[in-house]
CSV table of C-alpha atoms in Angstrom, one decimal:
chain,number,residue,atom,x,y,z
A,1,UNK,CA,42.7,31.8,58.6
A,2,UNK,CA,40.1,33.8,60.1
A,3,UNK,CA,39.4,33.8,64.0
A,4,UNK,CA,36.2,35.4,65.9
A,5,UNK,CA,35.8,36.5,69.5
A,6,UNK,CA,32.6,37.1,71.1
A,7,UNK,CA,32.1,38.7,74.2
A,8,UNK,CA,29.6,40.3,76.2
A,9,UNK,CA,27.4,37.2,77.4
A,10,UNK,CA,25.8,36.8,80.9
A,11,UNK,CA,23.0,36.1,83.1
A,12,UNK,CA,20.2,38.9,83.4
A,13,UNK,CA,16.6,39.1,84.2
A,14,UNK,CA,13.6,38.8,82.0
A,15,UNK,CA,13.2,42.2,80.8
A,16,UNK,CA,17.3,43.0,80.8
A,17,UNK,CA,19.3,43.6,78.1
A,18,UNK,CA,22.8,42.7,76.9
A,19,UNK,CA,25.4,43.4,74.2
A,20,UNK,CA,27.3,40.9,72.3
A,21,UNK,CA,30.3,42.2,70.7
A,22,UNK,CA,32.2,40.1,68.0
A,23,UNK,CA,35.7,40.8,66.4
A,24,UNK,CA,36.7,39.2,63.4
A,25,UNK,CA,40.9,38.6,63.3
A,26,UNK,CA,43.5,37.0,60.4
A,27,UNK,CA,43.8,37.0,56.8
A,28,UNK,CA,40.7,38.7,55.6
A,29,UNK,CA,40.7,42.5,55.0
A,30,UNK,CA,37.3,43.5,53.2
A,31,UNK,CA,34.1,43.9,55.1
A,32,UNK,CA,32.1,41.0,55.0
A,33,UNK,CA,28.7,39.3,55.9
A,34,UNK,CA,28.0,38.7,59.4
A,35,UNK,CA,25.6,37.0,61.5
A,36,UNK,CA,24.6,35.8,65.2
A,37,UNK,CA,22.9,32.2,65.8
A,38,UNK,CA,22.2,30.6,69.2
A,39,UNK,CA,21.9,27.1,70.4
A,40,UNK,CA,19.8,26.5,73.4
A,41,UNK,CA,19.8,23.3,75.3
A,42,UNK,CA,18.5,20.4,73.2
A,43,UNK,CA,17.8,22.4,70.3
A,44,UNK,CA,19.7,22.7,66.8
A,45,UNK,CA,21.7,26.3,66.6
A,46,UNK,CA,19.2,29.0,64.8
A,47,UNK,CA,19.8,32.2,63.2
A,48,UNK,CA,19.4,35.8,65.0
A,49,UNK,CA,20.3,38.2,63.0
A,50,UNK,CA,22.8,39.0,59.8
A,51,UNK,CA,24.1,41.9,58.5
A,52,UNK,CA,25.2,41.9,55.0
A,53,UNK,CA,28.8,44.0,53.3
A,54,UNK,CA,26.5,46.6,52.5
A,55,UNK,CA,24.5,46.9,55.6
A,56,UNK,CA,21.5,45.3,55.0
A,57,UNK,CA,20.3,43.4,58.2
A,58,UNK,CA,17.8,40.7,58.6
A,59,UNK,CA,16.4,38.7,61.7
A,60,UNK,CA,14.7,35.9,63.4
A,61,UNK,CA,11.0,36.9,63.9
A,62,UNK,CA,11.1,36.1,67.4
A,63,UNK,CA,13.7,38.7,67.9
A,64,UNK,CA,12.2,41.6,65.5
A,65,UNK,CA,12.0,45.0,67.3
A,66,UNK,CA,14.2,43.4,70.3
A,67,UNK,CA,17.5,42.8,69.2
A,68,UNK,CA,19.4,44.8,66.8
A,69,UNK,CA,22.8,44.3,64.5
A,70,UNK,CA,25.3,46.9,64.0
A,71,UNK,CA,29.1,47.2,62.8
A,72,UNK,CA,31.7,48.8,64.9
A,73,UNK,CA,34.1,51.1,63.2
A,74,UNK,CA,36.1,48.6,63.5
A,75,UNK,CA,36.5,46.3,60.2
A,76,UNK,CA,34.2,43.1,60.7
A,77,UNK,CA,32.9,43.7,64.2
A,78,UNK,CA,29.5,43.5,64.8
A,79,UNK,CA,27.5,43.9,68.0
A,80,UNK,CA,23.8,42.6,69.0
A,81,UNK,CA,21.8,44.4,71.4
A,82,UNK,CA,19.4,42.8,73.2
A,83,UNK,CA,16.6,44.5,74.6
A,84,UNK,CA,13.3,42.9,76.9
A,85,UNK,CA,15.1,39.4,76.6
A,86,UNK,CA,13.3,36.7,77.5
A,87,UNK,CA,13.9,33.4,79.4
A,88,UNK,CA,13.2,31.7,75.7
A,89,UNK,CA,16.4,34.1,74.4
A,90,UNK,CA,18.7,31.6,77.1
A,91,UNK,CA,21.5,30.0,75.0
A,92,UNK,CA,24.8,30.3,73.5
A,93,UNK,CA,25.6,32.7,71.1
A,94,UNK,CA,28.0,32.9,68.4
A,95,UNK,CA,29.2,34.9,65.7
A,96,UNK,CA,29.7,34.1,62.5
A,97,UNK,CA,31.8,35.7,59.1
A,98,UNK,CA,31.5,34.6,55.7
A,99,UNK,CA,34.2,35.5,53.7
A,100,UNK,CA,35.6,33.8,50.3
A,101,UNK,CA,32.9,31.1,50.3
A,102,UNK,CA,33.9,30.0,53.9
A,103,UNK,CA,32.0,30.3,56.6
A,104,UNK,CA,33.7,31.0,60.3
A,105,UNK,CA,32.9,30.7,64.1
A,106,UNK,CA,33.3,32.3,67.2
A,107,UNK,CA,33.5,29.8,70.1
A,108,UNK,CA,29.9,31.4,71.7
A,109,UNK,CA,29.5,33.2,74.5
A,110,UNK,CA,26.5,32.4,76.8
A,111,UNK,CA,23.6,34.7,77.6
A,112,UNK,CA,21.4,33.3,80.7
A,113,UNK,CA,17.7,35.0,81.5
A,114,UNK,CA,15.7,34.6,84.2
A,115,UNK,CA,12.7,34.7,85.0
């Protein structure tokens, strides 16, 4: 079983910027794909961004040149930094690890903007 944690959600201004930090735990010991999604209210959850085993990162186009994936040193943790967030970036976020054809989730963490 594989458990994720994410952290780092919060309320900030438009403009602001956060970190989400995400920690993959259990019986899985390569590095493997990795991703964020939000889920505002009403809405169905969408992608942010992904990061494959290799590095390779890809991302929703409303988030290009804001956000940004990155592993920790740490074996499958990833972080997403969010730059010039927007009220439109207000939802939960969670984390998510692909491993074995499987796909896990974090429980979400929420990330509030202002205006």
């Amino acid at each position: 079983q594989v458990q994720l944690v994410e952290s780092g959600g919060g309320l900030v201004q438009a403009g602001g910027s956060l970190r989400l930090s995400c920690a993959a735990s259990g019986n899985i010991f390569t590095i493997n794909p990795m991703g964020w999604y939000r889920q505002a209210p009403g809405k169905q959850r969408e992608l942010v961004a992904i990061i494959t085993s290799i590095g390779s990162t890809n991302y929703a186009d409303s988030v290009k040149g804001r956000f940004t994936i990155v592993r920790g040193t740490a074996k499958n943790t990833v972080y997403l930094q969010m730059n010039s967030l927007k009220p439109e970036d207000t939802a939960v976020y969670y984390c998510n690890l692909v491993a074995r054809d499987m796909t896990y989730w974090g429980k979400g963490t929420l990330v509030t903007v202002s205006s």
